[in-house]
Tab-separated table of C-alpha atoms in Angstrom:
chain	number	residue	atom	x	y	z
A	1	MET	CA	17.974	-8.100	36.785
A	2	GLY	CA	14.607	-9.519	35.759
A	3	LYS	CA	13.644	-6.360	33.868
A	4	GLN	CA	17.010	-6.235	32.133
A	5	LYS	CA	16.682	-9.878	31.013
A	6	THR	CA	13.204	-9.235	29.635
A	7	ALA	CA	14.466	-6.241	27.691
A	8	VAL	CA	17.241	-8.300	26.108
A	9	ASN	CA	14.830	-11.076	25.119
A	10	ALA	CA	12.344	-8.599	23.682
A	11	GLY	CA	15.050	-6.925	21.601
A	12	ALA	CA	16.403	-10.129	20.002
A	13	PRO	CA	13.360	-10.883	17.788
A	14	ILE	CA	13.403	-7.331	16.459
A	15	ASP	CA	17.065	-7.711	15.430
A	16	GLU	CA	16.332	-11.042	13.718
A	17	ALA	CA	13.402	-9.536	11.851
A	18	LYS	CA	15.584	-6.669	10.660
A	19	LYS	CA	18.225	-9.107	9.459
A	20	TRP	CA	15.669	-10.998	7.346
A	21	HIS	CA	14.373	-7.790	5.759
A	22	SER	CA	17.928	-6.551	5.133
A	23	ILE	CA	18.848	-9.478	2.838
A	24	ASP	CA	19.738	-8.296	-0.669
A	25	TRP	CA	17.808	-10.867	-2.710
A	26	LYS	CA	19.196	-9.822	-6.077
A	27	TYR	CA	22.732	-10.183	-4.794
A	28	ALA	CA	21.825	-13.556	-3.280
A	29	GLN	CA	20.462	-14.757	-6.610
A	30	ARG	CA	23.615	-13.623	-8.402
A	31	GLN	CA	25.865	-15.452	-5.934
A	32	VAL	CA	23.881	-18.679	-6.194
A	33	ARG	CA	23.594	-18.442	-9.985
A	34	ARG	CA	27.356	-18.007	-10.266
A	35	LEU	CA	27.916	-21.279	-8.405
A	36	GLN	CA	25.226	-23.018	-10.449
A	37	MET	CA	26.903	-21.961	-13.692
A	38	ARG	CA	30.207	-23.380	-12.424
A	39	ILE	CA	28.432	-26.668	-11.628
A	40	ALA	CA	26.907	-26.821	-15.129
A	41	LYS	CA	30.311	-26.172	-16.710
A	42	ALA	CA	31.894	-28.932	-14.617
A	43	VAL	CA	29.131	-31.368	-15.650
A	44	LYS	CA	29.691	-30.540	-19.315
A	45	GLU	CA	33.402	-31.234	-18.869
A	46	LYS	CA	32.543	-34.446	-16.947
A	47	GLY	CA	34.472	-33.275	-13.894
A	48	TRP	CA	32.291	-35.068	-11.359
A	49	ASN	CA	34.651	-34.531	-8.422
A	50	LYS	CA	34.487	-30.799	-9.070
A	51	VAL	CA	30.688	-31.022	-9.334
A	52	LYS	CA	30.556	-32.664	-5.913
A	53	THR	CA	32.793	-29.981	-4.399
A	54	LEU	CA	30.753	-27.128	-5.855
A	55	GLN	CA	27.499	-28.719	-4.688
A	56	TYR	CA	29.021	-28.942	-1.201
A	57	LEU	CA	29.813	-25.219	-1.306
A	58	LEU	CA	26.357	-24.262	-2.570
A	59	THR	CA	24.387	-26.286	-0.022
A	60	ARG	CA	26.344	-24.616	2.775
A	61	SER	CA	26.045	-21.114	1.362
A	62	PHE	CA	24.086	-18.600	3.454
A	63	TYR	CA	22.506	-17.070	0.349
A	64	ALA	CA	21.403	-20.450	-0.991
A	65	LYS	CA	19.786	-21.253	2.355
A	66	ALA	CA	18.062	-17.862	2.362
A	67	LEU	CA	16.669	-18.428	-1.151
A	68	ALA	CA	15.488	-21.912	-0.146
A	69	VAL	CA	13.600	-20.520	2.853
A	70	LYS	CA	12.165	-17.715	0.751
A	71	ARG	CA	10.818	-20.207	-1.780
A	72	VAL	CA	9.138	-22.275	0.920
A	73	VAL	CA	7.464	-19.279	2.598
A	74	SER	CA	6.278	-17.693	-0.650
A	75	ASN	CA	4.817	-20.580	-2.671
A	76	LYS	CA	1.225	-21.859	-2.656
A	77	GLY	CA	1.863	-24.388	0.100
A	78	LYS	CA	3.163	-21.863	2.634
A	79	LYS	CA	-0.033	-22.186	4.697
A	80	THR	CA	-0.144	-25.995	4.579
A	81	PRO	CA	1.730	-27.578	7.500
A	82	GLY	CA	3.292	-31.030	7.692
A	83	VAL	CA	2.884	-33.585	10.463
A	84	ASP	CA	4.327	-31.189	13.065
A	85	GLY	CA	1.770	-28.460	12.313
A	86	VAL	CA	4.515	-25.795	12.166
A	87	LEU	CA	4.446	-22.860	9.740
A	88	TRP	CA	7.121	-20.201	9.299
A	89	GLN	CA	5.262	-16.941	9.757
A	90	GLY	CA	7.010	-13.684	10.434
A	91	ALA	CA	10.524	-12.466	9.696
A	92	ARG	CA	11.898	-13.820	12.972
A	93	ALA	CA	10.890	-17.407	12.151
A	94	LYS	CA	12.253	-17.110	8.607
A	95	TRP	CA	15.631	-15.843	9.785
A	96	ARG	CA	15.926	-18.664	12.300
A	97	ALA	CA	14.921	-21.150	9.609
A	98	ILE	CA	17.959	-20.171	7.530
A	99	HIS	CA	20.296	-21.180	10.353
A	100	SER	CA	18.387	-24.407	11.028
A	101	LEU	CA	19.317	-25.869	7.615
A	102	ARG	CA	22.282	-28.026	8.609
A	103	ARG	CA	23.360	-31.449	7.364
A	104	ARG	CA	24.749	-32.614	10.718
A	105	GLY	CA	21.988	-34.107	12.819
A	106	TYR	CA	19.381	-33.632	10.112
A	107	LYS	CA	16.558	-36.163	10.205
A	108	PRO	CA	13.468	-35.648	8.023
A	109	GLN	CA	10.029	-36.216	9.492
A	110	PRO	CA	7.420	-38.535	7.904
A	111	LEU	CA	5.217	-36.893	5.306
A	112	ARG	CA	1.549	-36.078	5.821
A	113	ARG	CA	-0.445	-38.068	3.243
A	114	ILE	CA	-3.590	-36.612	1.674
A	115	TYR	CA	-5.467	-37.469	-1.524
A	116	ILE	CA	-6.605	-35.153	-4.300
A	117	PRO	CA	-9.196	-36.132	-6.943
A	118	LYS	CA	-8.154	-36.877	-10.539
A	119	LYS	CA	-10.183	-36.298	-13.703
A	120	ASN	CA	-10.938	-40.010	-14.090
A	121	GLY	CA	-12.537	-40.183	-10.647
A	122	LYS	CA	-9.553	-41.787	-8.940
A	123	LYS	CA	-7.463	-40.109	-6.254
A	124	ARG	CA	-3.824	-39.059	-6.423
A	125	PRO	CA	-1.709	-39.417	-3.251
A	126	LEU	CA	0.011	-36.211	-2.197
A	127	SER	CA	2.661	-36.202	0.531
A	128	ILE	CA	3.348	-32.978	2.436
A	129	PRO	CA	6.743	-32.552	4.144
A	130	ILE	CA	7.298	-30.312	7.143
A	131	MET	CA	8.680	-26.822	6.500
A	132	THR	CA	12.281	-27.736	7.385
A	133	ASP	CA	12.265	-30.685	4.982
A	134	ARG	CA	10.801	-28.514	2.233
A	135	ALA	CA	13.553	-25.945	2.711
A	136	MET	CA	16.261	-28.647	2.696
A	137	GLN	CA	14.824	-30.023	-0.546
A	138	ALA	CA	14.733	-26.547	-2.065
A	139	LEU	CA	18.351	-26.013	-1.003
A	140	HIS	CA	19.617	-29.251	-2.539
A	141	LYS	CA	17.538	-28.668	-5.652
A	142	LEU	CA	19.529	-25.468	-6.227
A	143	ALA	CA	22.631	-27.671	-6.395
A	144	LEU	CA	21.013	-30.441	-8.448
A	145	ALA	CA	19.199	-28.306	-11.039
A	146	PRO	CA	22.334	-27.358	-13.058
A	147	VAL	CA	23.240	-31.060	-13.303
A	148	ALA	CA	19.711	-31.994	-14.357
A	149	GLU	CA	19.582	-29.279	-17.028
A	150	THR	CA	22.978	-30.159	-18.485
A	151	THR	CA	22.291	-33.908	-18.711
A	152	ALA	CA	18.609	-33.633	-19.694
A	153	ASP	CA	17.072	-34.909	-22.925
A	154	ARG	CA	16.889	-32.265	-25.644
A	155	ASN	CA	13.126	-32.632	-26.020
A	156	SER	CA	11.929	-32.943	-22.438
A	157	TYR	CA	9.920	-29.931	-21.269
A	158	GLY	CA	8.167	-30.684	-17.980
A	159	PHE	CA	9.396	-29.274	-14.642
A	160	ARG	CA	12.361	-27.522	-16.238
A	161	GLU	CA	13.392	-23.891	-16.011
A	162	SER	CA	12.168	-21.672	-18.892
A	163	ARG	CA	10.324	-24.585	-20.548
A	164	SER	CA	6.563	-24.999	-20.729
A	165	CYS	CA	3.692	-27.001	-22.195
A	166	ALA	CA	3.666	-24.581	-25.133
A	167	ASP	CA	7.247	-25.595	-25.973
A	168	ALA	CA	6.334	-29.295	-25.910
A	169	ILE	CA	3.309	-28.664	-28.147
A	170	ALA	CA	5.437	-26.639	-30.577
A	171	ALA	CA	8.012	-29.445	-30.688
A	172	ALA	CA	5.304	-31.999	-31.494
A	173	PHE	CA	3.988	-29.647	-34.198
A	174	ASN	CA	7.457	-29.453	-35.790
A	175	ASP	CA	7.699	-33.259	-35.826
A	176	LEU	CA	4.275	-33.858	-37.389
A	177	SER	CA	3.444	-30.851	-39.584
A	178	LYS	CA	5.734	-31.420	-42.570
A	179	PRO	CA	4.446	-33.196	-45.720
A	180	ASN	CA	6.902	-36.074	-45.199
A	181	SER	CA	6.504	-36.257	-41.416
A	182	ALA	CA	5.775	-39.528	-39.659
A	183	THR	CA	2.118	-40.532	-39.675
A	184	TRP	CA	1.976	-42.843	-36.649
A	185	VAL	CA	2.247	-41.764	-33.007
A	186	LEU	CA	2.942	-43.752	-29.846
A	187	GLU	CA	1.251	-41.997	-26.938
A	188	GLY	CA	3.125	-43.061	-23.819
A	189	ASP	CA	2.069	-42.732	-20.214
A	190	ILE	CA	4.015	-44.151	-17.273
A	191	LYS	CA	1.987	-45.916	-14.613
A	192	GLY	CA	2.394	-44.203	-11.243
A	193	CYS	CA	5.698	-42.620	-12.211
A	194	PHE	CA	6.508	-40.826	-8.947
A	195	ASP	CA	5.282	-43.682	-6.746
A	196	ASN	CA	7.165	-46.537	-8.419
A	197	ILE	CA	10.697	-45.305	-9.217
A	198	ALA	CA	13.248	-47.734	-7.801
A	199	GLN	CA	14.984	-46.064	-4.862
A	200	ASP	CA	18.154	-48.110	-5.368
A	201	TRP	CA	18.440	-46.761	-8.911
A	202	MET	CA	18.084	-43.163	-7.716
A	203	LEU	CA	20.648	-43.623	-4.953
A	204	SER	CA	23.119	-45.066	-7.480
A	205	ASN	CA	22.553	-42.590	-10.309
A	206	ILE	CA	21.408	-39.210	-8.958
A	207	PRO	CA	24.537	-37.041	-8.418
A	208	MET	CA	23.755	-35.416	-5.069
A	209	ASP	CA	24.364	-35.993	-1.357
A	210	ARG	CA	23.297	-39.649	-1.122
A	211	LYS	CA	22.795	-39.724	2.644
A	212	ILE	CA	20.371	-36.808	2.444
A	213	LEU	CA	18.577	-38.376	-0.537
A	214	GLN	CA	18.287	-41.720	1.246
A	215	LYS	CA	16.772	-40.059	4.302
A	216	TRP	CA	14.126	-38.342	2.159
A	217	LEU	CA	13.248	-41.467	0.215
A	218	GLN	CA	12.903	-43.581	3.363
A	219	ALA	CA	11.168	-41.035	5.594
A	220	GLY	CA	7.781	-42.756	5.326
A	221	TYR	CA	4.372	-41.121	5.553
A	222	VAL	CA	1.553	-40.693	8.055
A	223	GLU	CA	-2.039	-41.533	7.135
A	224	ASP	CA	-4.909	-41.622	9.658
A	225	GLY	CA	-2.396	-41.420	12.510
A	226	ILE	CA	-0.432	-44.477	11.348
A	227	THR	CA	3.160	-44.223	10.050
A	228	TYR	CA	3.944	-46.304	6.966
A	229	PRO	CA	7.402	-46.995	5.476
A	230	SER	CA	8.421	-45.846	1.973
A	231	ARG	CA	9.978	-48.672	-0.028
A	232	LYS	CA	9.811	-47.203	-3.524
A	233	GLY	CA	9.200	-43.976	-5.396
A	234	THR	CA	9.722	-40.331	-4.590
A	235	PRO	CA	6.774	-38.577	-2.911
A	236	GLN	CA	4.533	-36.291	-4.931
A	237	GLY	CA	4.486	-32.992	-3.105
A	238	GLY	CA	8.218	-32.763	-2.456
A	239	ILE	CA	9.988	-29.772	-4.011
A	240	ILE	CA	12.822	-31.888	-5.406
A	241	SER	CA	10.646	-34.808	-6.575
A	242	PRO	CA	9.954	-33.459	-10.121
A	243	THR	CA	13.709	-33.022	-10.689
A	244	LEU	CA	14.394	-36.572	-9.471
A	245	ALA	CA	11.669	-37.963	-11.757
A	246	ASN	CA	13.022	-36.013	-14.722
A	247	MET	CA	16.548	-37.304	-14.147
A	248	THR	CA	15.186	-40.842	-13.889
A	249	LEU	CA	13.617	-40.539	-17.348
A	250	ASP	CA	16.523	-38.692	-18.971
A	251	GLY	CA	18.249	-40.871	-21.565
A	252	LEU	CA	14.993	-42.256	-22.950
A	253	GLU	CA	15.201	-40.009	-26.019
A	254	GLU	CA	18.687	-41.242	-26.892
A	255	VAL	CA	17.656	-44.882	-26.401
A	256	VAL	CA	14.703	-44.403	-28.768
A	257	HIS	CA	16.831	-42.785	-31.459
A	258	ARG	CA	19.502	-45.486	-31.270
A	259	ALA	CA	16.932	-48.262	-31.635
A	260	VAL	CA	16.122	-47.494	-35.287
A	261	PRO	CA	17.776	-45.919	-38.363
A	262	ARG	CA	17.448	-42.166	-38.793
A	263	ARG	CA	15.322	-42.523	-41.931
A	264	SER	CA	12.549	-44.051	-39.815
A	265	ARG	CA	11.456	-40.490	-38.951
A	266	VAL	CA	11.333	-41.253	-35.243
A	267	ASN	CA	10.970	-38.182	-33.013
A	268	PHE	CA	10.526	-37.923	-29.264
A	269	VAL	CA	8.789	-35.282	-27.121
A	270	ARG	CA	8.281	-35.622	-23.366
A	271	TYR	CA	6.503	-33.515	-20.781
A	272	ALA	CA	6.985	-34.930	-17.268
A	273	ASP	CA	5.836	-38.578	-17.517
A	274	ASP	CA	3.755	-38.117	-20.693
A	275	PHE	CA	5.514	-38.531	-24.022
A	276	VAL	CA	4.859	-39.055	-27.720
A	277	ILE	CA	7.068	-40.899	-30.192
A	278	THR	CA	6.475	-40.550	-33.936
A	279	GLY	CA	7.280	-43.219	-36.522
A	280	LYS	CA	6.653	-44.004	-40.171
A	281	SER	CA	4.668	-47.182	-39.446
A	282	LYS	CA	2.621	-48.822	-36.729
A	283	ARG	CA	4.812	-51.930	-36.850
A	284	LEU	CA	7.956	-49.858	-36.212
A	285	LEU	CA	6.485	-48.324	-33.072
A	286	GLU	CA	4.952	-51.530	-31.784
A	287	LYS	CA	7.736	-54.031	-32.518
A	288	GLU	CA	10.925	-51.942	-32.251
A	289	ILE	CA	10.285	-48.776	-30.239
A	290	LYS	CA	7.862	-49.920	-27.549
A	291	PRO	CA	9.994	-52.881	-26.325
A	292	VAL	CA	13.024	-50.579	-26.011
A	293	VAL	CA	11.001	-48.094	-23.960
A	294	GLU	CA	9.672	-50.859	-21.707
A	295	THR	CA	13.194	-52.186	-21.096
A	296	PHE	CA	14.490	-48.710	-20.264
A	297	LEU	CA	11.672	-48.158	-17.760
A	298	ALA	CA	11.915	-51.608	-16.186
A	299	VAL	CA	15.508	-50.943	-15.059
A	300	ARG	CA	14.136	-47.947	-13.124
A	301	GLY	CA	11.203	-49.871	-11.629
A	302	LEU	CA	8.657	-48.301	-13.982
A	303	ALA	CA	6.187	-49.581	-16.572
A	304	LEU	CA	3.898	-48.165	-19.245
A	305	SER	CA	0.211	-47.774	-18.438
A	306	PRO	CA	-1.686	-50.282	-20.641
A	307	GLU	CA	-4.832	-48.136	-20.689
A	308	LYS	CA	-3.170	-44.868	-21.704
A	309	THR	CA	-0.363	-46.132	-23.979
A	310	VAL	CA	-1.768	-46.415	-27.508
A	311	ILE	CA	-0.551	-46.135	-31.109
A	312	THR	CA	-2.607	-43.754	-33.253
A	313	TYR	CA	-2.754	-42.778	-36.926
A	314	ILE	CA	-2.310	-39.012	-37.246
A	315	LYS	CA	-5.477	-38.540	-39.333
A	316	ASN	CA	-7.515	-40.140	-36.550
A	317	GLY	CA	-6.055	-37.632	-34.112
A	318	PHE	CA	-4.601	-37.913	-30.612
A	319	THR	CA	-4.601	-35.746	-27.487
A	320	PHE	CA	-1.390	-34.519	-25.851
A	321	LEU	CA	-1.264	-31.940	-23.039
A	322	GLY	CA	-4.898	-30.969	-23.515
A	323	GLN	CA	-4.563	-30.376	-27.275
A	324	THR	CA	-5.890	-32.529	-30.112
A	325	PHE	CA	-3.453	-33.152	-32.979
A	326	ARG	CA	-5.055	-34.216	-36.250
A	327	LYS	CA	-4.035	-33.994	-39.901
A	328	HIS	CA	-6.617	-32.904	-42.462
A	329	GLY	CA	-5.103	-33.807	-45.789
A	330	ARG	CA	-1.510	-32.582	-45.522
A	331	VAL	CA	-2.262	-29.859	-42.946
A	332	LEU	CA	-1.830	-30.472	-39.213
A	333	HIS	CA	-4.372	-28.779	-36.959
A	334	ILE	CA	-3.895	-28.458	-33.200
A	335	THR	CA	-7.083	-27.541	-31.339
A	336	PRO	CA	-8.205	-27.564	-27.693
A	337	SER	CA	-9.421	-31.058	-26.862
A	338	SER	CA	-13.174	-31.603	-26.694
A	339	GLU	CA	-12.741	-32.983	-23.149
A	340	GLY	CA	-10.986	-29.769	-22.113
A	341	VAL	CA	-13.691	-27.562	-23.603
A	342	ARG	CA	-16.400	-29.642	-21.962
A	343	SER	CA	-14.624	-29.486	-18.604
A	344	LEU	CA	-14.332	-25.682	-18.860
A	345	VAL	CA	-18.020	-25.338	-19.759
A	346	GLN	CA	-19.000	-27.398	-16.715
A	347	LYS	CA	-16.730	-25.330	-14.474
A	348	LEU	CA	-18.119	-22.023	-15.776
A	349	GLY	CA	-21.684	-23.250	-15.300
A	350	THR	CA	-20.893	-24.267	-11.725
A	351	ILE	CA	-19.331	-20.868	-10.987
A	352	ILE	CA	-22.393	-18.997	-12.285
A	353	ARG	CA	-24.837	-21.232	-10.390
A	354	THR	CA	-22.942	-20.987	-7.086
A	355	HIS	CA	-22.680	-17.188	-7.407
A	356	VAL	CA	-26.315	-16.640	-8.347
A	357	SER	CA	-26.957	-14.553	-5.225
A	358	ALA	CA	-23.401	-13.254	-4.732
A	359	PRO	CA	-22.314	-9.688	-5.522
A	360	MET	CA	-21.645	-9.238	-9.231
A	361	PRO	CA	-17.981	-8.179	-8.810
A	362	ALA	CA	-17.246	-11.486	-7.013
A	363	LEU	CA	-18.823	-13.467	-9.858
A	364	ILE	CA	-16.960	-11.479	-12.513
A	365	LYS	CA	-13.590	-11.897	-10.779
A	366	LYS	CA	-14.053	-15.666	-10.544
A	367	LEU	CA	-15.154	-15.957	-14.175
A	368	ASN	CA	-12.260	-13.825	-15.406
A	369	GLN	CA	-9.733	-15.840	-13.448
A	370	THR	CA	-10.954	-19.082	-15.033
A	371	LEU	CA	-11.410	-17.713	-18.550
A	372	ARG	CA	-8.071	-15.905	-18.696
A	373	GLY	CA	-6.077	-18.896	-17.462
A	374	TRP	CA	-7.720	-21.286	-19.946
A	375	ALA	CA	-7.401	-18.887	-22.882
A	376	ASN	CA	-3.739	-18.070	-22.207
A	377	TYR	CA	-2.939	-21.787	-22.199
A	378	HIS	CA	-4.720	-22.467	-25.505
A	379	ARG	CA	-3.993	-19.217	-27.353
A	380	HIS	CA	-0.994	-20.713	-29.162
A	381	VAL	CA	-3.052	-23.217	-31.199
A	382	VAL	CA	-6.061	-23.153	-33.537
A	383	ALA	CA	-8.487	-22.052	-30.830
A	384	SER	CA	-10.589	-19.252	-32.381
A	385	GLU	CA	-13.652	-21.461	-32.835
A	386	ALA	CA	-13.406	-22.809	-29.273
A	387	PHE	CA	-12.954	-19.271	-27.903
A	388	SER	CA	-16.089	-18.119	-29.747
A	389	ARG	CA	-18.111	-21.048	-28.403
A	390	ILE	CA	-17.014	-20.314	-24.828
A	391	ASP	CA	-17.868	-16.613	-25.138
A	392	THR	CA	-21.325	-17.474	-26.478
A	393	TYR	CA	-21.901	-19.968	-23.682
A	394	VAL	CA	-20.930	-17.438	-20.988
A	395	TYR	CA	-23.208	-14.805	-22.576
A	396	LYS	CA	-26.198	-17.179	-22.586
A	397	GLN	CA	-25.624	-18.400	-19.037
A	398	LEU	CA	-25.299	-14.867	-17.676
A	399	TRP	CA	-28.458	-13.807	-19.495
A	400	ARG	CA	-30.312	-16.827	-18.120
A	401	MET	CA	-29.102	-16.053	-14.577
A	402	LEU	CA	-30.187	-12.408	-14.839
A	403	ARG	CA	-33.658	-13.327	-16.111
A	404	ARG	CA	-34.123	-15.391	-12.963
A	405	ARG	CA	-32.516	-12.799	-10.720
A	406	HIS	CA	-34.645	-9.919	-12.061
A	407	GLN	CA	-37.926	-11.597	-12.997
A	408	ASN	CA	-39.906	-8.338	-13.033
A	409	LYS	CA	-37.501	-6.420	-15.264
A	410	SER	CA	-37.704	-6.112	-19.031
A	411	LYS	CA	-35.035	-7.246	-21.487
A	412	LYS	CA	-34.305	-3.609	-22.288
A	413	TRP	CA	-33.685	-2.814	-18.633
A	414	LEU	CA	-31.353	-5.798	-18.240
A	415	PHE	CA	-29.399	-4.856	-21.335
A	416	LYS	CA	-29.037	-1.245	-20.227
A	417	LYS	CA	-27.870	-2.215	-16.730
A	418	TYR	CA	-25.460	-5.030	-17.564
A	419	TRP	CA	-24.314	-4.568	-21.171
A	420	THR	CA	-23.631	-0.838	-21.434
A	421	ALA	CA	-21.514	-0.108	-18.338
A	422	SER	CA	-18.210	-0.723	-20.146
A	423	GLY	CA	-19.182	1.248	-23.239
A	424	GLN	CA	-18.491	-1.776	-25.461
A	425	LYS	CA	-21.035	-3.820	-27.368
A	426	HIS	CA	-21.829	-7.304	-26.022
A	427	GLN	CA	-19.558	-6.758	-22.992
A	428	PHE	CA	-21.085	-7.856	-19.692
A	429	ALA	CA	-20.131	-5.324	-17.010
A	430	VAL	CA	-21.359	-3.720	-13.812
A	431	LYS	CA	-20.521	-0.492	-12.010
A	432	GLU	CA	-19.784	-0.321	-8.311
A	433	ARG	CA	-19.047	2.645	-6.084
A	434	SER	CA	-16.062	2.220	-3.781
A	435	ALA	CA	-15.800	3.444	-0.166
A	436	LYS	CA	-14.031	6.582	-1.445
A	437	GLY	CA	-16.919	7.369	-3.757
A	438	LEU	CA	-15.119	6.310	-6.945
A	439	ILE	CA	-17.001	4.312	-9.557
A	440	LYS	CA	-15.249	1.156	-10.768
A	441	VAL	CA	-16.354	-0.942	-13.739
A	442	TYR	CA	-16.101	-4.743	-13.541
A	443	GLN	CA	-16.431	-6.559	-16.857
A	444	VAL	CA	-16.309	-10.179	-17.972
A	445	ILE	CA	-13.502	-10.658	-20.451
A	446	ARG	CA	-14.238	-12.012	-23.908
A	447	ILE	CA	-11.525	-14.552	-24.633
A	448	CYS	CA	-11.869	-13.922	-28.373
A	449	ALA	CA	-10.291	-10.523	-27.624
A	450	ILE	CA	-7.217	-12.262	-26.154
A	451	GLY	CA	-6.495	-13.525	-29.637
A	452	ILE	CA	-4.212	-16.193	-31.051
A	453	LYS	CA	-0.450	-15.783	-30.740
A	454	ARG	CA	2.008	-18.360	-32.034
A	455	HIS	CA	4.562	-19.572	-29.529
A	456	VAL	CA	8.253	-19.503	-30.390
A	457	LYS	CA	9.713	-22.793	-29.185
A	458	ILE	CA	12.787	-22.760	-27.007
A	459	LYS	CA	16.002	-24.080	-28.549
A	460	ALA	CA	16.366	-27.761	-27.717
A	461	ASP	CA	19.973	-27.360	-26.528
A	462	ALA	CA	19.423	-24.137	-24.557
A	463	ASN	CA	20.700	-24.380	-20.981
A	464	PRO	CA	19.906	-21.504	-18.567
A	465	TYR	CA	23.047	-22.322	-16.546
A	466	MET	CA	25.506	-21.952	-19.426
A	467	PRO	CA	26.916	-18.444	-20.036
A	468	GLU	CA	26.656	-18.730	-23.833
A	469	TYR	CA	22.863	-18.845	-23.530
A	470	ALA	CA	22.545	-15.925	-21.085
A	471	SER	CA	21.584	-13.386	-23.750
A	472	TYR	CA	19.173	-15.857	-25.356
A	473	PHE	CA	17.216	-16.400	-22.131
A	474	TRP	CA	17.295	-12.712	-21.267
A	475	ARG	CA	15.774	-11.968	-24.655
A	476	ARG	CA	13.055	-14.614	-24.184
A	477	ARG	CA	12.199	-13.377	-20.675
A	478	HIS	CA	11.920	-9.761	-21.748
A	479	LYS	CA	10.569	-10.489	-25.256
A	480	LYS	CA	13.193	-8.259	-26.797
A	481	ASP	CA	14.226	-8.378	-30.427
A	482	SER	CA	17.729	-8.784	-31.787
A	483	LYS	CA	18.038	-5.081	-32.728
A	484	LEU	CA	17.882	-4.014	-29.084
A	485	LEU	CA	20.290	-6.780	-28.129
A	486	LYS	CA	22.844	-5.584	-30.670
A	487	ALA	CA	22.485	-2.017	-29.409
A	488	LEU	CA	23.459	-3.043	-25.890
A	489	SER	CA	27.108	-3.083	-24.995
A	490	ALA	CA	28.704	-6.305	-23.802
A	491	ARG	CA	29.097	-4.811	-20.312
A	492	GLN	CA	25.400	-3.839	-20.089
A	493	LEU	CA	24.285	-7.266	-21.260
A	494	ARG	CA	26.558	-9.046	-18.773
A	495	ALA	CA	25.147	-6.916	-15.950
A	496	MET	CA	21.562	-7.793	-16.884
A	497	THR	CA	22.101	-11.535	-17.294
A	498	THR	CA	24.081	-12.184	-14.104
């Protein structure tokens, strides 16, 4: 009997692992997306009872739970535990996690509080939920996202599907680049946005399961072994927190536009809790727009940051999302901010100094990772000069490092060893033989070669959960032109976008 029992217990985990691996993820995504599109349609028709019913169905769907677990175990925080120290590793644990996501009896654990440094030297609090709470948040976000997208401001771009910093920058360019565009800009920043949102406002206005939301908001946090209560805000680090913050700030654009006549040339662009408002005069922004914004935020328990909220003349320039906007004459130039360039230079210098005795491939991989990420972010603006300066800096620092590393070698020897391996002029590269005897070339990228490519801004009204925009988002994702789209039959297109 004992042997038979052991055999049964040993076989169960194998079956559970097979079940996890047998999930058809594409089919799961289609099933969940179909429900999300029905939710978005109901929101547009203002059928809130139907929205509630569909959200109920989605949060109890097996496929939605599976996608929620998959997100939690595949993102960057998958190896960071909460207060219970539990991680979901292995197919068996993931399959069991799907069936653990139940509303009845659910009680979230306090969050583990840590602090991460900010650029200004201060520290930002980050709260880490346990794995089960993360998966529950991911599950309910699937049901809340269609509502958030359908009710969102037209020109908000942060923490939204298929929208990016590049879209926000392009929107600001459209508002400021014309000859008759507004010349004054209100740079707004909300003080401690996530930490100060009024919980009562969220419970009254966020259309989701209120009991679950209340439990998350009042779960508290643990710091240095002591549990503290949460009386306001939504914790940074929660999967659903960015969506809650976005929905809290939605409506600000409409309030701003209603405050003044249309001829005032007032435009609004927001990315997360940073926003810019343009106006034809400083007095308009200071006396009419700013008080309206402050009133809107006060109802939600928020306030503008006095240090970071300023009104700027466009020819003096302002910085938004790491880019400097400044008009020279009648031409608007957007360039990488000097602070951003300086920060990158310091980071590159640190990488080279800390890898001075490391293998060259390790140094090159780290440099390329940093350079490529920075260049891809800034390649949509006037960045050629900044790219050239960075390439020159990297060249000089590498040459300086090599002179110290090979003090007895001539300049000709150094050039032959490190600047000819790739076969391209002025391209730092090294050759390394692999275990199989193959020679691989590692080379430092030159970000000037990445080039400048203008970004096509997303349509302000585009909603990824509405069927009329399915072809539009498919075309943006796959970077396909209209000729190919016309060549596809309606049936083929419907199959690709569902």
